[in-house]
């Protein structure tokens, strides 16, 4: 049995667990303490029950595979709801449902749902222990996979109970996989109760309630009320050969390379430069007493996309997943090692696909699911920032908004002020990826990469971004990037991956006032001489195309942005009107 020194001490928690048990009727209740002994025991149970499959322990010590139900492989945005008393509080971008009816419906589904199962009580802290940023959550789940993943993704166990003490303020997450029937699957957020009820899915973003549900949707709502920001951003530190470190936060939609950028290994021409990872997915940002914006990564692990991860695209991620990692829906070799598309070498013979069947290379189907994932503790990352656990966080000098766009948006562009930067973020578009169910490859507007994750009215969210500026005496500069622009033949104009270091360096040099830029009608872009191209084979024409602003494309883009803002009701925000008019006038002048 686990040591449970103060599990019963918190009355609010004990009462809530009792209520949930009364409803769901689990056979057993296990309070997770986060100990090594508990990890061993739960892992053994997971193997015995087929939830995890042990991989080759000589090749990948401490690594396991989970195969999900094939109908449950990505976030289900159409089944994700914000439940506020007033529909307008959820706003134009969220699915909304009334709280009381939704609770009643889910109570119906959950009645007796954990019969014959164990309920795991998973207390966790988001953010470094003893940090003013940090918040406690407790997830009740009947999924052992979820309990084991939460152990990696958060500071889980006794430390959370200790921090909570006898306080009543914690996120209440109730999760049951039920029977994994998509007809009885819903992910419901109750911001006014600091609660999330998720039913019918075991997939990461639907089921690890600490992540998108609490650290983004609920936290963004809390952030507005409390004057801070919860953002879908990686955080990295860029250290120069002289030892000067600059911190950057960057928002990209899911599966656009956030993890790769956060762990970037600079190319040989950048000798002495180092990237340190603070976080790869979520940032909590506060205005510090010095008027700067400070950030922490609330998470403790990485839930990264496996396909496309290789020693070329992300050598540090490859090292991160060498041990103590849970893989989900990847392929397995005959030797019991993992494989996925884009891993950098051909599939070995005898590969077992993500569904557990012998893979036929001629089937035309991928061996690993396109949204297959790895869950690894951040301490596995060889380039983890020494500041990753700093309770104060790190001061942010630049914010990047990025999307996946085949045309129009230049490689990099700087906003002349905060307000233009907010416009960059709010008008972001990206082609969709496999991280969410639905069609892949169509452009959708994704403001600040928060479209699926903003827990309240998007227009109020834009206002909150504008308002925060008044407290920032020393605001970060804001940039927009696009690694994915293509030429007329459909070839990528920019090599991407580690070469993105060149763009990061321009950004740092801009922040420090050390390098030039060219003013265009849309924003500031680097001239050829502003970007370090040593050791890179790229023609002047290619770089010109990658950084160019095409007036016709931008006239159309501005029309689309305006239309999108109208649809949201964001056209009434005068900041945005001014931006669009300024850009149109400048485009007209430029001919
Ligand atoms: O939402 S997840 O964390 O499962 C993955 C993503 O879409 O970023
Ligand atoms: Mn994400």
Coordinates of C-alpha atoms and ligand atoms in Angstrom, one line a residue:
X1 CA 0.0 0.0 0.0
X2 CA 1.1 3.6 -0.6
X3 CA 1.9 5.9 2.2
X4 CA -1.0 8.3 2.4
X5 CA 0.1 10.7 5.1
X6 CA -2.3 13.5 4.5
X7 CA -4.7 12.4 1.8
X8 CA -7.7 12.7 4.1
X9 CA -6.6 15.9 5.7
X10 CA -8.0 18.2 3.0
X11 CA -11.7 18.2 3.7
X12 CA -12.7 19.7 0.4
X13 CA -10.7 17.2 -1.5
X14 CA -11.8 14.2 0.6
X15 CA -15.5 15.3 0.1
X16 CA -15.2 15.7 -3.6
X17 CA -13.5 12.3 -4.0
X18 CA -16.2 10.7 -1.9
X19 CA -18.9 12.4 -4.1
X20 CA -17.2 11.2 -7.3
X21 CA -16.9 7.7 -6.0
X22 CA -20.6 7.8 -4.9
X23 CA -21.4 8.6 -8.5
X24 CA -19.1 6.4 -10.4
X25 CA -18.9 3.4 -8.0
X26 CA -15.2 2.3 -8.5
X27 CA -14.2 -1.0 -6.9
X28 CA -11.0 0.6 -5.5
X29 CA -9.7 4.1 -4.9
X30 CA -5.9 4.6 -5.2
X31 CA -4.4 7.9 -4.1
X32 CA -1.2 8.5 -6.2
X33 CA 1.8 9.7 -4.2
X34 CA 4.2 10.0 -7.1
X35 CA 6.8 7.6 -5.5
X36 CA 9.1 5.3 -7.4
X37 CA 7.6 2.3 -5.7
X38 CA 4.2 3.4 -6.9
X39 CA 5.5 3.9 -10.5
X40 CA 6.9 0.3 -10.5
X41 CA 3.7 -1.1 -9.1
X42 CA 1.4 0.8 -11.5
X43 CA 3.6 -0.1 -14.5
X44 CA 3.4 -3.8 -13.6
X45 CA -0.3 -3.5 -13.4
X46 CA -0.5 -1.8 -16.7
X47 CA 1.6 -4.5 -18.3
X48 CA -0.5 -7.3 -16.7
X49 CA -3.7 -5.7 -18.0
X50 CA -2.4 -4.9 -21.5
X51 CA -2.6 -1.2 -21.1
X52 CA 1.2 -1.0 -21.7
X53 CA 3.5 -3.3 -23.6
X54 CA 7.1 -3.4 -22.5
X55 CA 9.5 -2.4 -25.2
X56 CA 13.0 -3.9 -25.5
X57 CA 14.5 -2.9 -22.1
X58 CA 18.1 -3.3 -23.3
X59 CA 17.5 -0.9 -26.1
X60 CA 15.0 1.4 -24.4
X61 CA 15.1 1.1 -20.7
X62 CA 12.0 2.1 -18.9
X63 CA 10.1 2.5 -22.2
X64 CA 6.6 1.2 -22.9
X65 CA 4.1 1.2 -25.7
X66 CA 0.4 2.0 -25.5
X67 CA -2.0 1.2 -28.3
X68 CA -5.1 3.3 -28.1
X69 CA -8.5 2.4 -29.5
X70 CA -8.3 3.3 -33.2
X71 CA -11.3 5.6 -32.8
X72 CA -9.4 7.6 -30.2
X73 CA -6.2 9.0 -31.6
X74 CA -6.5 12.8 -31.5
X75 CA -8.3 15.7 -29.8
X76 CA -12.0 15.9 -30.6
X77 CA -12.7 19.6 -30.9
X78 CA -16.3 19.1 -32.0
X79 CA -16.9 17.2 -28.7
X80 CA -15.1 19.9 -26.5
X81 CA -17.4 22.3 -24.7
X82 CA -17.1 25.4 -22.6
X83 CA -20.0 25.4 -20.1
X84 CA -20.7 28.9 -18.8
X85 CA -24.0 30.2 -17.5
X86 CA -23.9 32.9 -20.3
X87 CA -23.3 31.6 -23.8
X88 CA -21.5 34.9 -24.7
X89 CA -18.8 34.0 -22.1
X90 CA -17.7 31.1 -24.3
X91 CA -17.7 33.3 -27.3
X92 CA -17.9 32.7 -31.1
X93 CA -15.1 30.2 -31.3
X94 CA -16.1 27.6 -28.7
X95 CA -18.8 25.0 -28.5
X96 CA -21.1 26.0 -25.6
X97 CA -23.5 24.1 -23.4
X98 CA -25.3 25.2 -20.3
X99 CA -23.6 24.0 -17.1
X100 CA -26.5 22.5 -15.2
X101 CA -27.8 20.4 -18.1
X102 CA -24.3 19.3 -19.0
X103 CA -23.5 18.2 -15.4
X104 CA -26.8 16.3 -15.4
X105 CA -26.1 14.6 -18.7
X106 CA -22.6 13.6 -17.7
X107 CA -23.8 12.4 -14.3
X108 CA -26.1 10.1 -16.2
X109 CA -23.3 8.7 -18.3
X110 CA -20.9 8.5 -15.3
X111 CA -23.4 6.7 -12.9
X112 CA -21.6 3.4 -12.0
X113 CA -19.1 4.0 -14.8
X114 CA -16.2 2.8 -12.7
X115 CA -17.7 -0.4 -11.5
X116 CA -15.1 -3.1 -11.7
X117 CA -12.4 -0.5 -12.1
X118 CA -10.0 1.5 -10.0
X119 CA -10.3 5.3 -9.5
X120 CA -6.9 6.9 -9.4
X121 CA -6.7 10.1 -7.4
X122 CA -4.0 12.1 -9.2
X123 CA -3.0 15.3 -7.4
X124 CA -0.6 17.5 -9.3
X125 CA 1.1 20.9 -9.4
X126 CA 1.3 23.0 -12.6
X127 CA 4.4 25.2 -12.5
X128 CA 7.5 24.9 -10.4
X129 CA 6.9 24.1 -6.7
X130 CA 6.9 27.3 -4.6
X131 CA 6.3 29.5 -7.6
X132 CA 3.7 32.4 -7.5
X133 CA 2.6 31.1 -10.9
X134 CA 1.8 27.6 -9.8
X135 CA -1.6 26.0 -9.4
X136 CA -2.9 22.7 -8.0
X137 CA -5.1 20.3 -9.9
X138 CA -6.5 16.9 -9.0
X139 CA -7.6 14.4 -11.7
X140 CA -9.8 11.5 -10.8
X141 CA -9.5 8.9 -13.6
X142 CA -10.3 5.3 -14.3
X143 CA -7.4 5.1 -16.8
X144 CA -4.1 3.7 -15.6
X145 CA -2.6 5.0 -18.9
X146 CA -3.7 8.5 -17.8
X147 CA -2.4 8.1 -14.3
X148 CA 1.0 7.0 -15.6
X149 CA 1.2 9.8 -18.2
X150 CA 0.2 12.4 -15.6
X151 CA 3.1 11.3 -13.5
X152 CA 5.4 12.3 -16.4
X153 CA 3.6 15.4 -17.6
X154 CA 3.1 17.1 -14.2
X155 CA 4.7 17.4 -10.7
X156 CA 2.4 14.6 -9.4
X157 CA 1.8 13.1 -6.0
X158 CA 2.4 14.0 -2.4
X159 CA 4.1 17.3 -3.3
X160 CA 0.8 18.6 -4.7
X161 CA -1.2 17.5 -1.5
X162 CA 1.5 19.3 0.6
X163 CA 1.2 22.4 -1.4
X164 CA -2.6 22.3 -1.3
X165 CA -2.6 21.9 2.5
X166 CA -6.1 22.5 3.6
X167 CA -6.9 25.0 0.9
X168 CA -10.0 24.5 -1.3
X169 CA -8.6 26.0 -4.5
X170 CA -7.7 23.3 -7.0
X171 CA -8.8 22.3 -10.4
X172 CA -11.3 19.4 -10.2
X173 CA -10.9 17.0 -13.1
X174 CA -13.1 14.0 -13.4
X175 CA -12.3 11.6 -16.2
X176 CA -13.6 8.2 -17.2
X177 CA -12.9 6.4 -20.4
X178 CA -16.4 4.8 -20.2
X179 CA -16.5 2.4 -23.1
X180 CA -14.6 4.6 -25.6
X181 CA -17.7 5.0 -27.6
X182 CA -17.5 8.3 -29.7
X183 CA -21.2 8.6 -29.2
X184 CA -20.6 9.0 -25.5
X185 CA -17.5 11.2 -25.6
X186 CA -17.5 14.8 -24.3
X187 CA -14.8 17.0 -22.9
X188 CA -16.6 19.7 -20.8
X189 CA -15.1 22.7 -19.1
X190 CA -16.8 24.6 -16.2
X191 CA -14.5 27.6 -15.8
X192 CA -16.6 29.2 -13.1
X193 CA -16.2 26.0 -11.0
X194 CA -12.5 25.5 -12.0
X195 CA -13.6 22.0 -13.1
X196 CA -13.3 19.7 -16.1
X197 CA -15.4 16.6 -16.8
X198 CA -14.1 14.4 -19.6
X199 CA -15.8 11.2 -20.7
X200 CA -15.2 8.6 -23.3
X201 CA -11.7 9.3 -24.5
X202 CA -8.2 8.3 -23.3
X203 CA -6.3 10.5 -25.8
X204 CA -3.7 13.0 -24.4
X205 CA -5.4 16.3 -25.0
X206 CA -8.8 14.9 -24.1
X207 CA -7.8 12.9 -21.1
X208 CA -4.6 14.4 -19.5
X209 CA -6.7 17.1 -17.9
X210 CA -3.7 19.0 -16.7
X211 CA -2.7 19.9 -20.3
X212 CA -5.1 21.6 -22.7
X213 CA -8.1 21.5 -20.4
X214 CA -6.6 23.0 -17.2
X215 CA -3.3 24.7 -18.3
X216 CA -4.9 26.4 -21.3
X217 CA -8.7 26.5 -21.3
X218 CA -9.4 26.9 -17.6
X219 CA -6.1 28.8 -17.0
X220 CA -6.8 31.3 -19.8
X221 CA -10.1 32.1 -18.1
X222 CA -8.4 32.4 -14.7
X223 CA -5.6 34.5 -16.3
X224 CA -8.1 37.0 -17.6
X225 CA -9.7 37.4 -14.2
X226 CA -6.3 37.5 -12.4
X227 CA -4.4 39.6 -14.9
X228 CA -2.1 37.1 -16.6
X229 CA -1.9 35.0 -19.7
X230 CA -2.0 31.2 -20.3
X231 CA -0.7 30.6 -23.8
X232 CA -0.1 27.8 -26.3
X233 CA 3.6 28.6 -26.4
X234 CA 7.0 27.0 -26.2
X235 CA 9.7 28.8 -24.1
X236 CA 13.3 28.7 -25.0
X237 CA 16.5 30.4 -24.0
X238 CA 19.1 31.3 -26.6
X239 CA 22.6 31.6 -25.3
X240 CA 25.3 33.4 -27.3
X241 CA 28.9 32.4 -27.3
X242 CA 29.5 35.3 -25.0
X243 CA 27.1 33.7 -22.5
X244 CA 24.2 36.1 -22.9
X245 CA 20.8 34.3 -22.8
X246 CA 17.7 35.7 -24.4
X247 CA 14.3 34.1 -23.7
X248 CA 11.7 33.7 -26.4
X249 CA 8.1 32.4 -26.2
X250 CA 6.6 31.1 -29.4
X251 CA 3.0 30.1 -30.3
X252 CA 2.4 27.6 -33.1
X253 CA -0.7 25.4 -33.7
X254 CA -0.4 21.7 -32.8
X255 CA 2.1 19.7 -34.8
X256 CA 3.9 22.6 -36.4
X257 CA 7.2 21.9 -34.9
X258 CA 7.0 23.6 -31.4
X259 CA 8.9 20.7 -29.8
X260 CA 11.6 20.8 -32.6
X261 CA 12.1 24.6 -32.1
X262 CA 12.2 24.3 -28.3
X263 CA 15.0 21.7 -28.5
X264 CA 16.8 23.1 -31.5
X265 CA 20.5 22.2 -32.0
X266 CA 22.2 25.1 -33.8
X267 CA 23.9 24.3 -37.2
X268 CA 27.7 24.1 -37.3
X269 CA 28.1 27.7 -38.5
X270 CA 26.6 28.8 -35.1
X271 CA 29.5 27.5 -33.0
X272 CA 29.1 28.4 -29.3
X273 CA 25.4 29.2 -29.6
X274 CA 23.0 27.1 -27.4
X275 CA 19.3 26.6 -27.2
X276 CA 17.9 25.7 -23.8
X277 CA 14.3 24.3 -23.5
X278 CA 12.1 25.8 -20.8
X279 CA 8.9 24.4 -22.3
X280 CA 7.6 23.0 -25.5
X281 CA 3.8 23.5 -25.5
X282 CA 2.4 25.8 -22.8
X283 CA 3.5 29.1 -21.1
X284 CA 2.0 30.9 -18.2
X285 CA 3.0 34.6 -18.4
X286 CA 2.9 37.3 -15.8
X287 CA 3.9 41.0 -15.7
X288 CA 6.8 41.2 -13.2
X289 CA 7.5 44.0 -10.8
X290 CA 10.1 45.1 -13.3
X291 CA 7.5 45.7 -16.0
X292 CA 8.8 42.8 -18.1
X293 CA 6.8 39.7 -19.1
X294 CA 7.9 36.6 -17.1
X295 CA 7.1 33.0 -18.1
X296 CA 7.0 29.5 -16.6
X297 CA 6.3 26.2 -18.3
X298 CA 3.5 24.7 -16.1
X299 CA 4.2 21.2 -17.3
X300 CA 6.9 18.7 -16.3
X301 CA 7.1 16.6 -19.4
X302 CA 6.8 16.5 -23.2
X303 CA 3.9 15.0 -25.1
X304 CA 5.5 15.2 -28.5
X305 CA 4.5 14.0 -32.0
X306 CA 6.7 11.1 -33.0
X307 CA 6.4 11.0 -36.8
X308 CA 9.0 13.3 -38.4
X309 CA 11.2 13.2 -35.3
X310 CA 14.7 12.1 -36.3
X311 CA 18.3 12.8 -35.5
X312 CA 18.2 15.4 -38.3
X313 CA 14.9 17.2 -37.3
X314 CA 15.3 17.0 -33.5
X315 CA 18.4 15.2 -32.2
X316 CA 17.6 16.3 -28.6
X317 CA 14.1 14.8 -28.8
X318 CA 15.7 11.5 -30.0
X319 CA 17.9 11.5 -26.9
X320 CA 14.9 12.5 -24.7
X321 CA 13.0 9.4 -25.7
X322 CA 15.9 6.9 -25.2
X323 CA 14.6 5.9 -21.8
X324 CA 11.7 6.2 -19.4
X325 CA 9.2 7.2 -22.1
X326 CA 5.7 6.0 -22.9
X327 CA 5.0 5.8 -26.6
X328 CA 1.5 5.9 -28.0
X329 CA 0.5 4.4 -31.3
X330 CA 4.0 4.1 -32.8
X331 CA 5.1 1.1 -34.8
X332 CA 7.3 -1.6 -33.1
X333 CA 10.2 -3.5 -34.7
X334 CA 10.8 -7.3 -34.4
X335 CA 13.4 -6.4 -31.7
X336 CA 10.9 -4.6 -29.6
X337 CA 12.1 -1.1 -30.5
X338 CA 10.0 1.8 -31.8
X339 CA 9.7 3.1 -35.4
X340 CA 7.8 5.8 -37.1
X341 CA 7.6 7.6 -40.5
X342 CA 10.3 10.2 -40.8
X343 CA 12.5 8.6 -38.2
X344 CA 15.4 8.9 -40.7
X345 CA 15.9 5.3 -41.7
X346 CA 13.9 2.7 -43.6
X347 CA 11.4 0.5 -41.8
X348 CA 13.0 -2.7 -40.7
X349 CA 11.4 -6.0 -41.8
X350 CA 8.7 -7.5 -39.5
X351 CA 7.4 -4.2 -38.4
X352 CA 4.2 -4.2 -36.3
X353 CA 1.9 -1.3 -37.0
X354 CA 0.2 1.0 -34.6
X355 CA -2.9 -1.2 -34.5
X356 CA -0.7 -4.3 -33.5
X357 CA -0.8 -6.0 -36.9
X358 CA 2.1 -7.0 -39.1
X359 CA 2.7 -4.0 -41.4
X360 CA 2.6 -4.4 -45.1
X361 CA 4.9 -1.8 -46.7
X362 CA 2.8 -1.9 -49.8
X363 CA -0.4 -1.1 -48.0
X364 CA -0.1 2.6 -48.6
X365 CA -0.9 3.1 -44.9
X366 CA 1.5 4.5 -42.3
X367 CA 3.0 2.1 -39.8
X368 CA 2.8 4.6 -37.0
X369 CA -0.3 6.7 -36.6
X370 CA 0.4 10.3 -37.9
X371 CA -0.5 11.6 -34.5
X372 CA 1.5 9.0 -32.6
X373 CA 3.2 10.5 -29.5
X374 CA 5.9 10.2 -26.9
X375 CA 5.5 11.1 -23.3
X376 CA 8.9 11.8 -21.7
X377 CA 9.9 13.7 -18.5
X378 CA 11.5 17.0 -19.2
X379 CA 14.6 16.0 -17.2
X380 CA 15.4 13.6 -20.0
X381 CA 16.1 16.5 -22.3
X382 CA 19.9 17.1 -22.7
X383 CA 19.3 20.8 -23.3
X384 CA 16.8 21.5 -20.6
X385 CA 17.2 25.0 -19.3
X386 CA 18.8 25.4 -15.9
X387 CA 15.9 27.9 -15.3
X388 CA 13.1 25.4 -16.1
X389 CA 12.4 25.0 -12.4
X390 CA 13.0 28.6 -11.4
X391 CA 9.9 29.7 -9.4
X392 CA 10.2 33.2 -10.9
X393 CA 10.3 31.9 -14.4
X394 CA 12.3 33.6 -17.2
X395 CA 12.0 37.1 -18.6
X396 CA 10.6 37.1 -22.2
X397 CA 12.3 39.4 -24.7
X398 CA 10.5 38.2 -27.9
X399 CA 7.2 36.6 -28.7
X400 CA 6.8 34.6 -32.0
X401 CA 3.6 33.7 -33.7
X402 CA 3.9 31.0 -36.3
X403 CA 1.8 29.0 -38.7
X404 CA 2.0 26.7 -41.5
X405 CA 1.4 28.7 -44.7
X406 CA 2.3 27.7 -48.2
X407 CA 2.2 31.3 -49.4
X408 CA 1.7 34.9 -48.4
X409 CA 3.3 35.0 -44.9
X410 CA 7.1 35.7 -45.0
X411 CA 9.8 33.7 -43.3
X412 CA 9.9 36.3 -40.5
X413 CA 8.4 39.7 -39.9
X414 CA 8.6 42.0 -36.9
X415 CA 5.8 44.2 -35.5
X416 CA 6.7 47.8 -34.9
X417 CA 4.8 47.8 -31.6
X418 CA 2.7 45.6 -29.2
X419 CA -0.6 46.5 -30.9
X420 CA 0.7 45.4 -34.3
X421 CA 2.0 42.3 -32.7
X422 CA -1.3 41.4 -31.2
X423 CA -2.7 41.9 -34.7
X424 CA -0.1 39.4 -36.1
X425 CA -1.2 36.9 -33.4
X426 CA -4.9 37.4 -33.8
X427 CA -4.9 37.1 -37.6
X428 CA -2.6 34.0 -37.7
X429 CA -3.7 31.3 -40.1
X430 CA -2.4 27.8 -40.5
X431 CA -3.0 24.6 -42.5
X432 CA -4.5 21.9 -40.3
X433 CA -2.5 18.9 -39.1
X434 CA -3.3 15.4 -37.8
X435 CA -3.3 16.6 -34.1
X436 CA -7.0 17.2 -34.3
X437 CA -9.7 15.0 -35.9
X438 CA -10.9 16.5 -39.2
X439 CA -9.5 17.4 -42.7
X440 CA -5.7 17.9 -42.9
X441 CA -4.1 20.7 -45.0
X442 CA -6.8 23.4 -45.2
X443 CA -6.0 26.9 -44.0
X444 CA -7.9 27.9 -40.9
X445 CA -7.5 31.1 -38.8
X446 CA -6.0 30.1 -35.5
X447 CA -5.6 33.3 -33.4
X448 CA -2.4 33.0 -31.2
X449 CA -2.6 29.2 -31.9
X450 CA -5.4 29.3 -29.2
X451 CA -8.5 28.6 -31.4
X452 CA -9.0 25.2 -29.8
X453 CA -7.7 26.2 -26.4
X454 CA -9.1 29.7 -25.4
X455 CA -11.5 29.0 -22.5
X456 CA -13.5 32.2 -23.0
X457 CA -14.7 34.7 -25.5
X458 CA -12.0 35.2 -28.1
X459 CA -12.8 38.9 -28.5
X460 CA -12.4 39.4 -24.8
X461 CA -9.2 37.5 -25.1
X462 CA -7.9 40.0 -27.7
X463 CA -8.9 42.8 -25.4
X464 CA -7.0 41.2 -22.6
X465 CA -3.9 41.0 -24.8
X466 CA -4.3 44.7 -25.6
X467 CA -4.9 45.6 -21.9
X468 CA -1.9 43.8 -20.6
X469 CA 0.3 46.2 -22.5
X470 CA -0.5 49.0 -20.1
X471 CA 1.3 47.2 -17.3
X472 CA 4.3 46.2 -19.5
X473 CA 6.9 48.9 -19.1
X474 CA 9.4 46.8 -21.0
X475 CA 7.3 44.7 -23.4
X476 CA 8.7 41.8 -25.5
X477 CA 9.0 42.5 -29.2
X478 CA 6.5 40.5 -31.3
X479 CA 7.4 38.6 -34.5
X480 CA 5.6 36.4 -37.0
X481 CA 7.3 33.4 -38.7
X482 CA 6.5 30.9 -41.4
X483 CA 8.9 28.0 -42.0
X484 CA 6.6 26.5 -44.5
X485 CA 6.4 28.9 -47.4
X486 CA 6.7 27.2 -50.8
X487 CA 7.8 28.3 -54.3
X488 CA 5.6 28.0 -57.4
X489 CA 6.8 24.4 -57.9
X490 CA 5.7 23.5 -54.4
X491 CA 9.2 23.2 -52.9
X492 CA 9.9 24.6 -49.5
X493 CA 11.8 27.9 -49.7
X494 CA 13.5 27.6 -46.4
X495 CA 15.2 24.5 -45.1
X496 CA 13.7 24.7 -41.6
X497 CA 14.7 22.6 -38.6
X498 CA 18.1 23.6 -37.2
X499 CA 18.5 26.3 -39.8
X500 CA 15.7 28.2 -38.0
X501 CA 18.5 29.2 -35.7
X502 CA 19.3 31.9 -38.3
X503 CA 15.9 33.4 -37.8
X504 CA 16.1 33.2 -34.1
X505 CA 19.5 35.0 -34.2
X506 CA 18.0 37.8 -36.3
X507 CA 15.2 38.1 -33.7
X508 CA 17.6 38.3 -30.8
X509 CA 19.7 40.9 -32.7
X510 CA 16.6 43.0 -33.4
X511 CA 15.7 42.9 -29.7
X512 CA 19.2 44.1 -28.8
X513 CA 19.2 46.7 -31.6
X514 CA 22.1 45.2 -33.4
X515 CA 20.8 44.5 -36.8
X516 CA 18.7 46.1 -39.5
X517 CA 15.4 45.4 -41.3
X518 CA 13.3 46.6 -44.1
X519 CA 10.0 48.3 -43.5
X520 CA 7.2 46.8 -45.7
X521 CA 3.5 47.6 -45.6
X522 CA 2.9 44.6 -43.4
X523 CA 5.8 44.5 -41.1
X524 CA 9.6 44.7 -40.8
X525 CA 11.5 41.9 -42.7
X526 CA 15.2 41.1 -42.8
X527 CA 17.3 42.1 -45.8
X528 CA 19.7 39.6 -47.1
X529 CA 22.6 41.1 -45.2
X530 CA 20.7 41.0 -41.9
X531 CA 20.5 37.2 -41.7
X532 CA 23.6 35.0 -41.1
X533 CA 23.7 32.6 -44.1
X534 CA 27.2 31.1 -43.4
X535 CA 27.3 27.5 -44.4
X536 CA 23.8 27.5 -45.9
X537 CA 23.1 26.8 -49.5
X538 CA 20.3 29.1 -50.4
X539 CA 20.2 31.4 -53.4
X540 CA 19.6 35.1 -53.1
X541 CA 16.4 34.6 -55.1
X542 CA 15.1 31.9 -52.8
X543 CA 15.7 34.1 -49.7
X544 CA 14.0 37.0 -51.5
X545 CA 11.0 34.9 -52.2
X546 CA 10.9 33.5 -48.6
X547 CA 10.9 37.1 -47.1
X548 CA 8.8 38.9 -49.8
X549 CA 5.5 40.6 -49.3
X550 CA 3.3 40.2 -52.4
X551 CA 0.9 43.1 -52.5
X552 CA -1.9 41.1 -54.3
X553 CA -1.6 38.2 -51.9
X554 CA -1.7 40.7 -48.9
X555 CA -4.7 42.6 -50.2
X556 CA -6.6 39.3 -50.4
X557 CA -5.2 38.2 -47.0
X558 CA -6.3 41.5 -45.3
X559 CA -9.8 41.0 -46.8
X560 CA -9.9 37.5 -45.3
X561 CA -8.6 38.7 -42.0
X562 CA -11.3 41.4 -41.9
X563 CA -14.0 38.9 -42.8
X564 CA -12.8 36.6 -40.0
X565 CA -12.7 39.4 -37.5
X566 CA -16.3 40.3 -38.5
X567 CA -17.4 36.7 -38.0
X568 CA -15.9 36.8 -34.5
X569 CA -17.2 40.2 -33.7
X570 CA -13.6 41.4 -33.3
X571 CA -14.1 44.0 -36.1
X572 CA -15.3 46.4 -33.4
X573 CA -11.9 46.5 -31.8
X574 CA -10.5 49.8 -33.0
X575 CA -6.9 48.5 -32.7
X576 CA -7.6 46.0 -35.4
X577 CA -9.5 48.4 -37.6
X578 CA -6.6 50.8 -37.5
X579 CA -4.1 48.0 -38.4
X580 CA -6.0 46.8 -41.4
X581 CA -6.5 50.4 -42.7
X582 CA -2.8 51.2 -42.2
X583 CA -1.7 48.1 -44.1
X584 CA -4.1 48.8 -46.9
X585 CA -2.9 52.4 -47.3
X586 CA 0.7 51.3 -47.2
X587 CA 0.0 48.6 -49.8
X588 CA -1.7 51.2 -52.1
X589 CA 1.3 53.5 -51.8
X590 CA 3.7 50.7 -52.6
X591 CA 1.8 50.1 -55.9
Ligands
LIG1 O1 -3.7 18.3 -27.3 S1 -2.6 17.4 -27.2 O2 -1.8 17.8 -26.0 O3 -3.0 16.0 -27.0 C1 -1.7 17.5 -28.6 C2 -1.8 18.8 -29.3 O4 -2.8 18.9 -30.0 O5 -1.0 19.7 -29.1
LIG2 MN1 0.0 21.8 -28.2

